[in-house]
Structure formats: C-alpha cells, structure tokens
C-alpha cells in the first residue's frame, strides 16, 4: 500500500497558540469561553489541567481570567469583561481579527455586511457582534440574494469556509447586485492550502482518511472536498475508530488532518497502520511507509515533532522520534531551560517533548527552545498579518526595492511602497529603520517572506494631519470676525511683516500695521517668540488668509500730545518736508509742525528753500496747537533776538523797509492754491487765516 501523508496537516498557527496558551495557563480561577478547539482530545486535556470551559460570560465570576479562543468574540465582550474586572487572554486568530476590523470599518461606512459562513459557527457569531448583529449570513450558493440588489454590499468570509463554495456564492451575489459589491476573501491561507492539497490527493488516491474532531468545521470541509473526487473517504476522530479491514485492500491511501487536529492523533493513526501485521502481510509496501516515516528525509525545516525522552546524559538528551526505534541526540544547548542538569531530566524519561526541526543536513538538528521563539514570532506575525505596524532595519536594496529581516522572515518593500512619491536613491535607506505594514505574508516551508509597505503608514499619517489641520482651520474661520481682538505669538519675521500664530493658525501682521510712525524692521516693534494682542483687519476664508494689526490697538502720537505741547513752548526738530508755503518740522515721530514761510525769518523770502534744507535741525516756538485737528503752527523767527530783527531791517536797504516799532509788517502775497486750501483754518504768527486769505485776494 502506498500511503501519502498531506504536508499541511495538524494545528494551524492560531489554533496552536490558543492551545499552548491554555495548557500553560495557571488554572486557578481561570476559564475558557467555549471549547478551545473542536477536538475532544484537546478539550479533555485542558479540562484535566483544571481549566473550566463555559458557554457564556454570565457563567464567569467577577475578577477571574478568561481565554478567548481563536474563533473570536463579539466586540462588546471586551467592554463587559473590563467593567467586571475580568482579565482577558485574547487568543483570537490574526486572520479572524483582520475580518473583524473589516466588518467594523465597512459597517461604520454604511455598507451592508454579508458574512459567508455557517450561521451557528462561533467565528460567524463573533463577527456579527462587530456590526450590531445586522449582517446577513449566507452559507450556500443557492441562497436568495435578491435582497442585496439595492444595497452597497461588503462581503467577508468565515476563515475556514470552503473556497470553492465561496467563489460560487460571490458569483451569484454579483449577478443580482446593482450597486457596489466589495469582496474581502478572508479565508485563512492555510485553509486554502489544505483544501487544495486534499483535492489533489483525493484525485490520485483510491481512499482518503480524514483525521479530526467530528464537530470541527475545517475538518468537515476537508471531508466534503475529498468526497467530491474520491468514493472511499473515511472520517476518523482518533486511531481507536480506525477499522484496518476497511483500508487494507487499497493500493494508495491519502491521510489528511484538520487545523484543529493534534499531530499526535495523526501519528497514532499512522502507527496503528504500521503495527498491524495483517496490513503488512497483505501489503508489503507498508514496511516501506514505516521506514520512510522513520527516515530523516521526511522532516521539513520548521516542522514540529513530538519526541520521547529515552536518556539523559551530561551532553544532553537522547530522544526517540515517532515510529522510530533509533535514538537521536538533542544537545543541552537546545533545551528550553536556564541551567541543564541531567539528574532533573532523568525523572522525565518516557515523557514526550515537542521539538522543532532546525536543520536537515548534514544531520538532523532539533531544538526545544526555538519553539518558544517561533511561537512568539508567529503570534506577532499573526498580528502583523492583521495590520499591526512593525519595524525593521533595512539591510540592503535591489532594483525592485528594499530588503530586511524580521526574525525568520525575509522582508521586501517594493520601491513604490517606501514613501509617497518616487524614490530615486534606494541605497540611502540602508541601515535606516523602516516602519512597515504587511501587504502579504508568504509561507512556503521554511521560506517565509513579508511583502510590506511604509508608504501606507506615512500616507495615513499625512492624511490624518491634513484632516486635523482642515478641521482646525474650519473651526478657526467659523469663530473669528473682523474687529476681534486676539492674542498671537510672533513666529517669524519677513521684510513685509510678521507671521503670528493665533490659535495655531498663521496670520499676517503687515509691517505697515505695526506702528503709527512707520518702521523698517518687524523686530523694531515685535519680539520673535513673544505674544501680543492684535486686531483682526481682514478675513479671506477661501484663500485661508487673515490680516491683523498691532498699531490699531496702540495710541497715536497725536493722542498723547494734549498737554504735552502747549502754545509758547519751544521745540527742537528736523525739517522733513519743504513746500512752497512753508516747511514741515518733525517734532517727534508722528507729529509734524508747519513753519509758514512768513514765520521762517524776518526777511522777505520767496520760498522756504532759500533758507532751509530737508534735514536741517531747528528750534521753533509753538504759536498754535490743535490736538483734535492734529495741527501745530511753529515760528522760527519768533526766537530771533530783537536786535537781529533791526539788523535785518537795516540790511534790507533798497527793498521795502522794515516797519517801525508798532507798525504793521508788509503782507506777503499768497500765490499758491495749495497754500490757500491747506491753511484755511487757525492762525499763522498771530494773524488769522481769514485775514491772510483776504489779503491774498486783494493782492491778486
């Protein structure tokens, strides 16, 4: 008889993690919610350990510890446990977690959730709890899908569902749906691999033996697939249920086991076949099968095996592999213990331990401690497969992208997935830490690879930042008005003004709005990093611009002039502007006074420029001041001594003589319309503006 054992048999990663967690858990006040897996042998072993299996949260006492199995639970279970002080050990499979996330996200977007699976399966029940139990569950291609016609549908699948049935159901849903159908093929990749292998075996073998719990969904799927292509399919829950007479006459036999079937059960079935002399006698090739099982070449790197301790020596242990009478050495360095002591292991002779196949050549190398390392790695890889971010250091690059190592996994980041935009120089990333999210995880024997992306993380962060900024901007513009007085921090200065942060938004204080007297540099008025009050001058929501002013909240120089400058006071100033009818003198920044041409000197002059230049510093007497009208009249000649007046009069020989004391000075003609319009109020040198205007008209 030719016996073919399926390569992908026994516990999957998620189930193994859940079982190992339960078996290593302190049983005191500890519970398992539902059967840890659908396998009577394993469930009994956990029960014998002291853990209690319950069917609902109501059966749990407050403050206990509960294990959530790999099938997952409804979302609200976590909150219930937290409120009751129940510690949760979450063993939900990474593939199931990914499906839960999809259901939650798509439901929040208003999609109608369709779950392809068995309505009574724990995983499906758990998924319903991530969309308020409002999903539709379908399990057959013949179901009625007409209700989806007018809905935006999101389809997910039970991770252990038949791939062939899934494809048929999707095809039928698309036929009736008029709107969007978004499909997530959430079947576990190990499930698909097992199903494909069973299909191949059942086509070339005369008989198939399916080993696993009778209530195991994934094992039943394997049985259904095998039965489609092979007429002789046996369903076994254990070696005890194997009737040798039913298989002894077949020339070829395929053996497969479900994801919830311990390796020991499959080996027991094989061992029973090997030990049965009747089968051996009838089928001489059975000895070859046993010899092949005993041969090291049957092992694969990364495979776990159950071995029996036969000896304990100073160098380590001697072990017996299943179906073998040959001892294999296990180095003490490969044992999961801090300090090896042969005496401690002498009492364990006859016990079984789980080992990992590390190397095949030049000789078989096994390890116990590497199992824990890989379990931790696989647990983490399951989370990574579910979308968890992870980090690696880039070790190199090729034409396609970047490469790195994550434990026993090789990591590849395609060039387009490094960051948003084109990356020209890949070499600069070598030695740098990459933040990644898995796109795909490939497992092919001992070759394991993660295809990952850093771009999606950076893009999400950029989008989140932009969304937060936009929300903040919208809130800012909704709550600000022209005329509001706001506090802002000066962030930076430019030649045209200062950028000021107001509630996190950059506003512009133009340099012309900083001081009434005008400034050349922002820092002449404002200090970088310091906060001031500003007034909102202009708002442009469309272009996201706000103009603010500082000087508008400060008093103008003329506002402070009342009482500071009085008629009769003498000031010292600088000539800043000369016009035909006089000269303007800067008394202080922002306050100018006019020295009329008649008040510059006792001489008769045609234009102020014959006596004064811009920039000259002069002393002058205030002869009139009006702070309300913001005008000041000055006289330079009023400060000239009496004798200088006479001197000037004597020197003007040939011209109109200076008047005698008490006489009236000759009046100068006003020849400028500007002069008339500018000085139509007040007085100049004691002579009213009205008189000057009258004289001007008469002279004309």
XYZ file of C-alpha atoms in Angstrom:
700
model
C 0.000 0.000 0.000
C 1.229 3.463 -0.866
C 0.475 5.925 1.900
C 0.679 9.684 1.289
C 0.539 11.996 4.279
C -0.617 15.532 3.462
C 2.112 18.083 4.085
C -0.279 20.613 5.570
C -1.781 18.664 8.417
C -2.414 19.381 12.075
C -2.620 22.568 14.085
C -2.522 25.880 12.300
C -0.658 28.775 13.932
C -3.760 30.309 15.517
C -5.006 27.055 16.996
C -1.577 26.060 18.268
C -1.177 29.421 20.021
C -4.598 29.104 21.659
C -3.944 25.530 22.830
C -0.439 26.315 24.100
C -1.745 29.362 25.952
C -4.460 27.354 27.660
C -2.146 24.468 28.537
C 0.443 26.809 30.075
C -2.079 28.921 31.999
C -2.357 28.728 35.775
C -5.762 27.025 36.184
C -6.634 28.861 39.396
C -9.768 30.975 38.772
C -9.194 30.577 35.018
C -11.798 29.799 32.365
C -12.084 29.183 28.640
C -15.032 30.752 26.789
C -16.277 27.903 24.603
C -14.300 24.850 23.560
C -10.747 25.965 22.808
C -10.905 23.954 19.553
C -13.304 21.409 18.132
C -11.337 18.387 19.264
C -12.452 16.173 22.108
C -8.940 15.021 22.989
C -7.601 18.543 23.399
C -10.687 19.758 25.253
C -10.341 16.857 27.696
C -6.633 17.618 28.234
C -7.450 21.227 29.102
C -10.253 20.147 31.393
C -7.941 17.668 33.124
C -5.466 20.500 33.675
C -8.085 22.296 35.739
C -9.385 24.981 33.383
C -13.159 25.330 33.270
C -14.955 25.722 29.944
C -18.048 27.964 29.987
C -20.527 28.836 27.252
C -21.270 32.468 28.159
C -19.866 35.437 30.085
C -22.712 35.104 32.590
C -21.067 31.952 33.926
C -17.832 33.800 34.766
C -17.222 35.215 38.245
C -16.005 38.810 38.502
C -12.234 39.185 38.703
C -11.408 35.862 37.044
C -9.221 35.141 33.997
C -10.810 34.082 30.720
C -9.288 32.805 27.478
C -10.950 33.943 24.250
C -10.393 31.156 21.740
C -9.132 31.562 18.179
C -12.666 31.921 16.745
C -13.011 35.416 18.240
C -15.877 37.034 20.165
C -18.315 39.963 19.686
C -16.840 43.427 20.223
C -18.862 44.217 23.354
C -17.387 41.219 25.224
C -14.192 43.193 25.838
C -16.071 46.050 27.474
C -18.144 43.690 29.628
C -15.023 41.959 30.910
C -13.316 45.267 31.643
C -16.280 46.513 33.675
C -16.386 43.284 35.669
C -12.641 43.193 36.313
C -12.191 40.040 34.234
C -8.704 39.607 32.777
C -8.872 38.651 29.096
C -6.257 36.476 27.401
C -7.130 37.055 23.772
C -6.167 34.158 21.502
C -8.260 35.341 18.560
C -6.611 34.219 15.314
C -4.900 37.003 13.381
C -6.990 36.211 10.295
C -10.183 36.478 12.340
C -9.041 39.798 13.838
C -8.490 41.139 10.332
C -12.030 40.100 9.350
C -13.426 41.759 12.499
C -11.649 45.006 11.589
C -13.057 44.911 8.052
C -16.607 44.309 9.316
C -16.354 47.141 11.844
C -14.882 49.631 9.369
C -17.205 48.823 6.464
C -20.294 48.809 8.692
C -19.325 52.259 10.017
C -19.236 53.453 6.388
C -22.842 52.408 5.919
C -22.179 49.192 3.995
C -24.489 46.187 4.341
C -22.328 43.362 5.698
C -22.652 39.868 4.241
C -20.857 37.055 6.076
C -20.320 33.856 4.111
C -20.146 31.004 6.596
C -22.082 28.701 8.857
C -24.621 30.673 10.946
C -24.009 28.621 14.085
C -20.210 28.691 13.888
C -18.555 30.603 16.777
C -16.479 32.708 14.390
C -19.581 33.889 12.500
C -21.410 34.634 15.746
C -18.418 36.658 16.877
C -18.275 38.616 13.579
C -21.949 39.560 13.921
C -21.020 41.315 17.152
C -18.785 43.746 15.238
C -21.698 45.198 13.221
C -24.524 45.318 15.792
C -25.743 41.891 14.642
C -27.137 43.484 11.465
C -25.235 41.409 8.923
C -26.708 38.781 6.614
C -25.190 35.301 6.887
C -25.206 33.086 3.794
C -23.851 29.569 3.545
C -24.942 28.238 0.155
C -24.765 29.343 -3.483
C -28.482 28.531 -3.637
C -29.483 31.129 -1.028
C -31.726 34.025 -2.045
C -29.578 37.091 -2.748
C -32.291 39.339 -4.210
C -32.371 41.419 -1.022
C -28.911 42.794 -1.863
C -29.990 44.325 -5.192
C -30.302 47.920 -3.956
C -27.596 47.818 -1.275
C -23.917 48.666 -1.152
C -22.616 45.314 -0.022
C -19.426 44.317 1.764
C -18.713 40.568 1.750
C -16.418 38.739 4.173
C -15.987 35.057 4.823
C -15.542 32.631 7.693
C -11.821 31.833 7.704
C -12.387 28.061 7.482
C -15.061 28.140 4.768
C -14.789 26.202 1.508
C -13.002 28.261 -1.124
C -14.998 26.663 -3.944
C -18.354 27.434 -2.300
C -17.163 30.955 -1.541
C -16.394 31.639 -5.216
C -19.804 30.323 -6.292
C -21.620 32.455 -3.732
C -19.728 35.600 -4.788
C -20.577 34.935 -8.418
C -24.291 34.651 -7.608
C -24.281 37.774 -5.430
C -22.721 39.830 -8.232
C -25.471 38.674 -10.599
C -28.235 40.328 -8.567
C -26.436 43.308 -7.045
C -26.990 46.559 -8.917
C -24.773 48.601 -6.603
C -21.246 48.227 -5.271
C -20.126 44.811 -4.063
C -16.821 44.949 -2.175
C -15.426 41.473 -1.562
C -12.835 40.565 1.061
C -11.662 36.978 0.658
C -10.884 36.398 4.321
C -10.412 32.648 4.134
C -7.229 31.713 6.011
C -4.374 30.975 3.619
C -3.610 27.737 5.498
C -7.239 26.676 4.988
C -6.951 27.291 1.248
C -3.657 25.407 1.127
C -5.138 22.397 2.962
C -8.224 22.352 0.756
C -6.166 22.457 -2.436
C -3.897 19.668 -1.209
C -6.874 17.468 -0.222
C -8.381 17.987 -3.656
C -5.141 16.836 -5.328
C -4.749 13.820 -3.035
C -8.360 12.697 -3.466
C -7.934 12.702 -7.250
C -4.927 10.343 -7.227
C -5.592 8.070 -4.220
C -8.039 5.165 -4.030
C -9.003 6.113 -0.492
C -8.687 9.110 1.842
C -8.595 9.107 5.638
C -9.627 12.428 7.246
C -8.487 12.719 10.875
C -10.041 15.252 13.258
C -12.856 16.120 15.631
C -16.277 15.222 14.272
C -17.605 18.705 15.139
C -14.663 20.533 13.535
C -15.833 22.815 10.716
C -12.494 22.964 8.900
C -12.070 19.166 9.103
C -15.590 18.623 7.754
C -14.741 20.889 4.805
C -11.760 18.651 4.029
C -14.051 15.618 4.114
C -16.540 17.290 1.732
C -13.795 18.180 -0.758
C -12.287 14.692 -0.643
C -15.716 13.068 -1.143
C -16.226 15.035 -4.385
C -13.236 13.365 -6.043
C -12.872 10.038 -4.212
C -15.531 7.415 -3.499
C -13.718 5.942 -0.484
C -13.383 8.556 2.264
C -13.117 7.601 5.947
C -13.767 10.106 8.755
C -11.792 9.366 11.946
C -11.843 11.185 15.263
C -8.915 9.084 16.573
C -6.842 5.946 15.918
C -9.292 3.908 18.005
C -12.001 4.437 15.408
C -9.824 3.086 12.582
C -11.010 -0.236 11.167
C -8.000 -1.699 9.351
C -10.181 -4.045 7.320
C -11.738 -1.061 5.563
C -8.447 0.174 4.147
C -6.183 -2.859 3.812
C -7.086 -3.633 0.203
C -6.423 -0.171 -1.222
C -3.266 0.349 -3.244
C -2.968 4.058 -2.397
C -4.163 5.898 0.669
C -4.058 9.602 1.456
C -4.107 10.856 5.045
C -5.164 14.428 5.892
C -5.992 16.157 9.177
C -7.777 19.382 10.079
C -6.350 22.546 11.599
C -7.733 21.558 14.996
C -6.214 18.062 14.938
C -3.124 17.499 17.134
C -0.176 15.899 15.370
C -0.268 13.073 17.897
C -3.658 11.885 16.654
C -2.447 11.677 13.060
C 0.694 9.852 14.154
C -1.358 7.396 16.190
C -3.356 6.566 13.083
C -0.145 6.016 11.119
C 1.343 3.972 13.931
C -1.714 1.736 14.084
C -1.411 1.102 10.338
C 2.301 0.346 10.693
C 1.835 -2.037 13.599
C -0.982 -4.013 12.012
C 0.675 -7.221 10.784
C -2.294 -8.105 8.639
C -1.885 -4.957 6.675
C 1.843 -5.531 6.398
C 1.435 -9.056 5.161
C -1.227 -8.135 2.678
C 0.621 -5.027 1.569
C 4.409 -5.437 1.614
C 4.849 -1.746 0.842
C 3.640 -0.826 4.329
C 7.149 -1.589 5.660
C 8.451 0.943 3.181
C 5.999 3.523 4.510
C 7.150 2.976 8.081
C 10.785 3.104 7.011
C 10.091 6.328 5.187
C 8.412 7.790 8.251
C 11.477 6.797 10.261
C 13.803 8.394 7.734
C 15.039 11.850 8.500
C 14.257 12.921 4.964
C 10.568 13.007 5.862
C 11.167 16.051 8.065
C 10.964 19.625 6.904
C 12.762 22.609 8.315
C 10.432 24.469 10.638
C 8.351 21.354 11.333
C 7.492 20.439 14.943
C 7.641 16.848 16.111
C 6.724 15.021 19.306
C 9.648 13.038 20.720
C 10.077 10.734 23.725
C 12.950 11.215 26.174
C 14.932 7.933 26.361
C 18.164 9.016 28.095
C 19.673 11.968 29.959
C 23.442 12.468 29.685
C 25.888 15.233 30.535
C 25.791 16.432 26.911
C 22.017 16.461 26.654
C 19.166 14.091 25.898
C 18.694 11.052 23.732
C 15.219 11.014 22.202
C 13.037 8.720 20.158
C 11.100 10.191 17.258
C 7.606 8.869 16.462
C 7.546 5.476 14.722
C 11.284 5.115 15.131
C 13.484 2.857 17.220
C 16.579 4.912 16.517
C 17.703 7.434 19.129
C 18.607 10.987 18.157
C 20.830 13.282 20.204
C 19.372 16.561 21.491
C 22.043 18.988 22.687
C 21.559 20.574 26.098
C 22.013 23.957 24.404
C 18.779 23.362 22.509
C 16.675 22.646 25.602
C 14.308 25.247 26.971
C 15.927 25.582 30.390
C 18.223 28.061 32.103
C 20.722 25.537 33.542
C 20.798 21.976 32.294
C 21.032 19.237 34.909
C 20.941 15.625 33.692
C 19.501 14.477 37.026
C 16.463 16.715 36.563
C 15.700 15.074 33.240
C 16.381 11.526 34.435
C 12.987 11.545 36.128
C 11.365 12.614 32.849
C 12.465 9.598 30.815
C 9.447 8.307 28.939
C 7.821 11.752 28.742
C 7.214 13.433 25.410
C 8.511 16.850 24.431
C 7.855 18.977 21.384
C 10.847 19.810 19.198
C 11.477 21.942 16.138
C 13.348 20.707 13.089
C 16.089 23.295 12.688
C 18.415 21.650 10.160
C 18.294 18.543 7.928
C 21.851 18.438 6.623
C 24.456 17.232 7.251
C 22.433 15.682 10.082
C 19.063 16.202 11.725
C 19.162 19.033 14.260
C 16.284 19.561 16.678
C 15.586 22.312 19.194
C 13.160 22.847 22.028
C 13.985 26.461 22.863
C 13.454 27.583 19.265
C 9.802 26.580 19.534
C 9.134 29.331 22.036
C 10.989 31.814 19.864
C 8.969 30.836 16.806
C 5.705 30.795 18.746
C 6.332 34.351 19.821
C 7.317 35.233 16.287
C 4.266 33.555 14.786
C 1.986 35.230 17.305
C 3.485 38.541 16.299
C 3.313 37.693 12.596
C -0.389 36.909 13.029
C -0.861 40.400 14.473
C 1.210 41.829 11.643
C -0.939 39.961 9.153
C -3.914 41.565 10.842
C -2.498 45.013 10.087
C -0.247 45.760 13.063
C 2.683 48.066 12.360
C 6.194 46.648 12.804
C 9.738 47.954 12.406
C 12.859 46.550 10.769
C 16.286 47.871 9.847
C 16.894 47.963 6.095
C 19.812 45.658 5.261
C 20.081 46.375 1.548
C 18.319 47.100 -1.717
C 17.847 45.764 -5.207
C 16.284 47.129 -8.371
C 12.805 46.397 -7.074
C 13.017 47.849 -3.576
C 14.413 47.404 -0.072
C 15.170 44.194 1.834
C 15.344 43.440 5.556
C 14.938 40.604 8.050
C 12.216 40.104 10.660
C 13.161 37.061 12.743
C 12.984 34.089 10.392
C 11.042 36.139 7.843
C 12.682 37.969 4.971
C 11.094 41.361 4.314
C 10.721 43.068 0.950
C 9.499 46.648 0.485
C 8.766 47.475 -3.183
C 10.171 50.839 -4.269
C 6.697 52.309 -4.742
C 5.822 51.345 -1.168
C 8.712 53.153 0.549
C 7.009 56.539 0.765
C 4.507 58.673 -1.158
C 6.168 59.814 -4.344
C 9.090 58.475 -6.361
C 12.241 57.266 -4.600
C 15.322 57.650 -6.783
C 18.130 56.590 -4.444
C 17.311 53.315 -2.655
C 20.800 52.959 -1.185
C 20.264 55.850 1.239
C 17.747 53.744 3.159
C 20.288 51.054 4.051
C 20.802 50.964 7.818
C 17.672 53.049 8.395
C 14.688 51.876 10.443
C 11.547 51.306 8.384
C 8.037 51.483 9.786
C 6.009 48.881 7.919
C 2.624 47.278 7.475
C 2.299 43.888 5.824
C 0.740 43.699 2.362
C 1.196 39.952 2.052
C 2.842 37.171 4.047
C 4.176 34.173 2.124
C 4.995 30.907 3.837
C 6.474 28.123 1.746
C 8.040 25.563 4.040
C 10.959 27.175 5.825
C 10.947 30.052 3.360
C 8.900 32.874 4.810
C 8.567 36.354 3.368
C 6.691 39.521 4.278
C 5.831 41.959 1.487
C 5.371 45.268 3.290
C 4.704 48.960 2.810
C 5.903 52.046 4.636
C 4.044 54.339 2.254
C 0.589 53.423 3.597
C 1.615 54.398 7.139
C 3.167 57.697 6.051
C 0.187 58.468 3.817
C -2.291 57.715 6.598
C -0.388 59.979 8.969
C -0.210 62.708 6.338
C -3.937 62.382 5.620
C -4.745 62.430 9.331
C -2.581 65.509 9.806
C -4.208 67.248 6.850
C -7.667 66.336 8.119
C -6.858 67.636 11.591
C -5.424 70.821 10.108
C -8.500 71.320 7.914
C -10.818 70.734 10.852
C -8.848 73.206 12.930
C -8.888 75.773 10.115
C -12.650 75.407 9.633
C -13.198 75.851 13.339
C -10.865 78.863 13.337
C -12.658 80.649 10.486
C -16.058 79.821 11.970
C -15.187 81.608 15.205
C -13.257 84.695 14.080
C -14.611 88.044 12.852
C -13.211 91.345 11.668
C -12.693 93.590 14.681
C -11.939 90.760 17.107
C -9.026 91.373 19.443
C -6.918 88.206 19.551
C -3.727 87.100 21.235
C -0.988 85.774 18.995
C 2.580 84.609 19.223
C 5.115 86.084 16.794
C 6.582 83.094 14.953
C 8.764 84.646 12.250
C 9.561 87.965 10.620
C 9.912 88.895 6.952
C 10.638 92.100 5.087
C 6.911 92.749 4.610
C 5.597 91.814 8.027
C 5.286 89.273 10.827
C 3.596 85.861 10.804
C 1.696 85.447 14.028
C 0.173 82.216 15.368
C -3.399 82.778 16.552
C -4.924 79.584 17.963
C -2.454 77.605 15.839
C -3.263 79.454 12.596
C -0.728 81.716 10.847
C -1.968 85.301 10.421
C -0.072 88.170 8.761
C 0.617 91.460 10.509
C 1.825 93.678 7.649
C 4.730 95.961 8.505
C 2.532 98.981 7.753
C 0.158 97.856 10.515
C 2.793 97.595 13.234
C 3.430 101.241 14.148
C 1.812 104.632 13.532
C 5.222 106.148 12.938
C 6.379 103.520 10.442
C 9.227 101.004 10.910
C 11.891 99.425 8.723
C 12.082 96.084 10.555
C 9.462 93.975 12.312
C 11.802 93.499 15.258
C 11.792 97.252 15.892
C 8.293 96.727 17.326
C 7.745 92.995 17.947
C 9.954 90.329 19.525
C 10.099 86.839 17.974
C 8.560 84.242 20.288
C 6.631 86.792 22.350
C 2.825 87.107 22.476
C 0.881 90.331 21.861
C -2.677 91.454 21.287
C -3.750 92.184 17.707
C -6.948 93.272 15.997
C -8.419 91.334 13.057
C -8.439 93.577 9.989
C -9.394 91.272 7.115
C -10.531 87.649 6.682
C -10.278 85.645 3.445
C -11.647 82.127 4.196
C -11.382 80.995 0.577
C -7.630 81.595 0.417
C -7.114 80.841 4.121
C -5.678 84.272 4.916
C -6.187 86.573 7.873
C -4.688 90.060 8.222
C -4.179 91.511 11.694
C -2.893 94.815 13.018
C -0.853 95.822 16.040
C -0.741 99.624 15.752
C -4.544 99.875 15.695
C -4.550 98.900 19.382
C -1.819 101.428 20.242
C -2.355 105.201 20.847
C -1.272 107.532 18.043
C 1.341 110.241 18.804
C -1.289 112.967 18.480
C -3.448 111.164 21.081
C -0.670 111.784 23.611
C 0.102 115.356 22.519
C -2.628 117.100 24.559
C -0.863 118.809 27.463
C 2.495 117.666 26.223
C 2.795 120.523 23.702
C 1.385 123.970 24.517
C 1.350 127.363 22.801
C 4.554 129.211 23.672
C 6.653 126.059 24.099
C 9.959 125.888 22.275
C 10.710 122.643 20.414
C 13.770 121.285 18.664
C 13.038 119.381 15.452
C 14.186 118.389 11.999
C 12.970 119.729 8.682
C 11.359 116.786 6.914
C 9.488 118.420 4.041
C 9.588 121.756 2.215
C 6.601 123.121 0.279
C 6.156 126.487 -1.432
C 4.251 127.944 1.511
C 6.455 126.696 4.320
C 8.429 123.899 5.895
C 7.280 120.937 7.964
C 9.340 120.161 11.037
C 9.205 116.763 12.770
C 8.559 117.494 16.442
C 8.593 113.763 17.222
C 7.753 110.598 15.312
C 4.206 111.057 14.043
C 3.876 114.765 14.887
C 4.866 117.451 12.374
C 4.510 121.206 12.752
C 4.271 123.825 9.983
C 6.593 126.797 9.854
C 4.835 129.124 7.441
C 7.104 130.935 5.061
C 6.284 134.145 6.913
C 7.477 132.598 10.187
C 10.868 131.444 8.995
C 12.749 134.766 9.094
C 12.152 138.481 9.391
C 13.386 138.821 5.848
C 11.059 138.664 2.950
C 11.746 135.377 1.110
C 10.114 133.926 -1.965
C 10.471 130.242 -0.965
C 11.485 128.410 2.226
C 14.179 126.559 0.254
C 16.291 129.748 0.141
C 16.777 129.461 3.890
C 16.051 125.852 4.898
C 17.044 122.408 3.671
C 15.481 118.994 4.412
C 17.400 117.505 7.329
C 18.202 120.838 8.999
C 17.698 120.815 12.746
C 15.942 123.963 14.026
C 14.462 125.465 17.156
C 10.953 126.857 16.874
C 8.232 128.266 19.056
C 4.733 126.791 19.119
C 2.397 129.617 18.175
C -0.736 127.461 17.803
C -1.637 123.814 18.514
C -4.869 121.866 17.915
C -4.585 118.217 19.006
C -8.100 117.426 17.815
C -7.398 118.676 14.317
C -3.837 117.335 14.681
C -2.202 120.601 13.603
C 0.665 122.606 15.027
C 1.970 126.017 13.844
C 5.563 126.890 14.531
C 7.657 130.038 14.266
C 11.406 130.178 13.866
C 11.637 133.963 13.660
C 9.835 134.306 16.999
C 13.007 133.057 18.616
C 15.239 135.576 16.851
C 16.505 138.356 19.229
C 15.186 141.942 18.885
C 18.473 143.356 17.606
C 18.526 140.743 14.841
C 15.171 141.995 13.757
C 16.521 145.536 13.400
C 19.647 144.260 11.767
C 17.604 142.510 9.199
C 15.602 145.671 8.676
C 18.719 147.775 8.115
C 20.259 145.313 5.757
C 17.210 145.355 3.502
C 18.184 148.683 2.021
C 16.781 149.181 -1.467
C 13.889 146.961 -0.596
C 10.780 147.650 1.370
C 11.992 148.931 4.713
C 11.103 147.098 7.894
C 8.222 148.749 9.714
C 8.828 150.867 12.743
C 8.033 149.538 16.220
C 4.327 149.232 16.477
C 3.930 149.434 12.715
C 2.331 146.734 10.564
C 4.612 144.496 8.555
C 4.007 144.367 4.853
C 1.879 141.387 3.895
C 3.197 138.829 1.503
C 1.023 137.706 -1.365
C -0.236 134.096 -1.201
C 0.404 132.709 -4.640
C -0.483 129.017 -4.176
C -3.878 127.324 -4.241
C -2.290 124.588 -2.099
C -1.378 127.194 0.429
C -4.926 128.526 0.458
C -6.559 125.137 0.771
C -4.118 123.854 3.359
C -4.304 126.759 5.753
C -7.932 127.796 5.730
C -8.300 127.375 9.465
C -6.470 128.687 12.556
C -3.839 131.443 12.558
C -0.266 131.983 11.491
C 2.035 134.127 13.589
C -0.943 135.730 15.333
C -2.608 136.689 12.044
C -5.832 134.840 11.359
C -6.069 132.614 8.314
C -9.134 134.574 7.227
C -7.042 137.777 7.079
C -4.371 136.046 5.073
C -6.950 134.802 2.596
C -8.447 138.276 2.307
C -5.033 139.798 1.685
C -4.296 137.161 -0.887
C -7.431 138.050 -2.808
C -6.715 141.765 -2.592
C -3.186 141.312 -3.834
C -4.477 139.366 -6.792
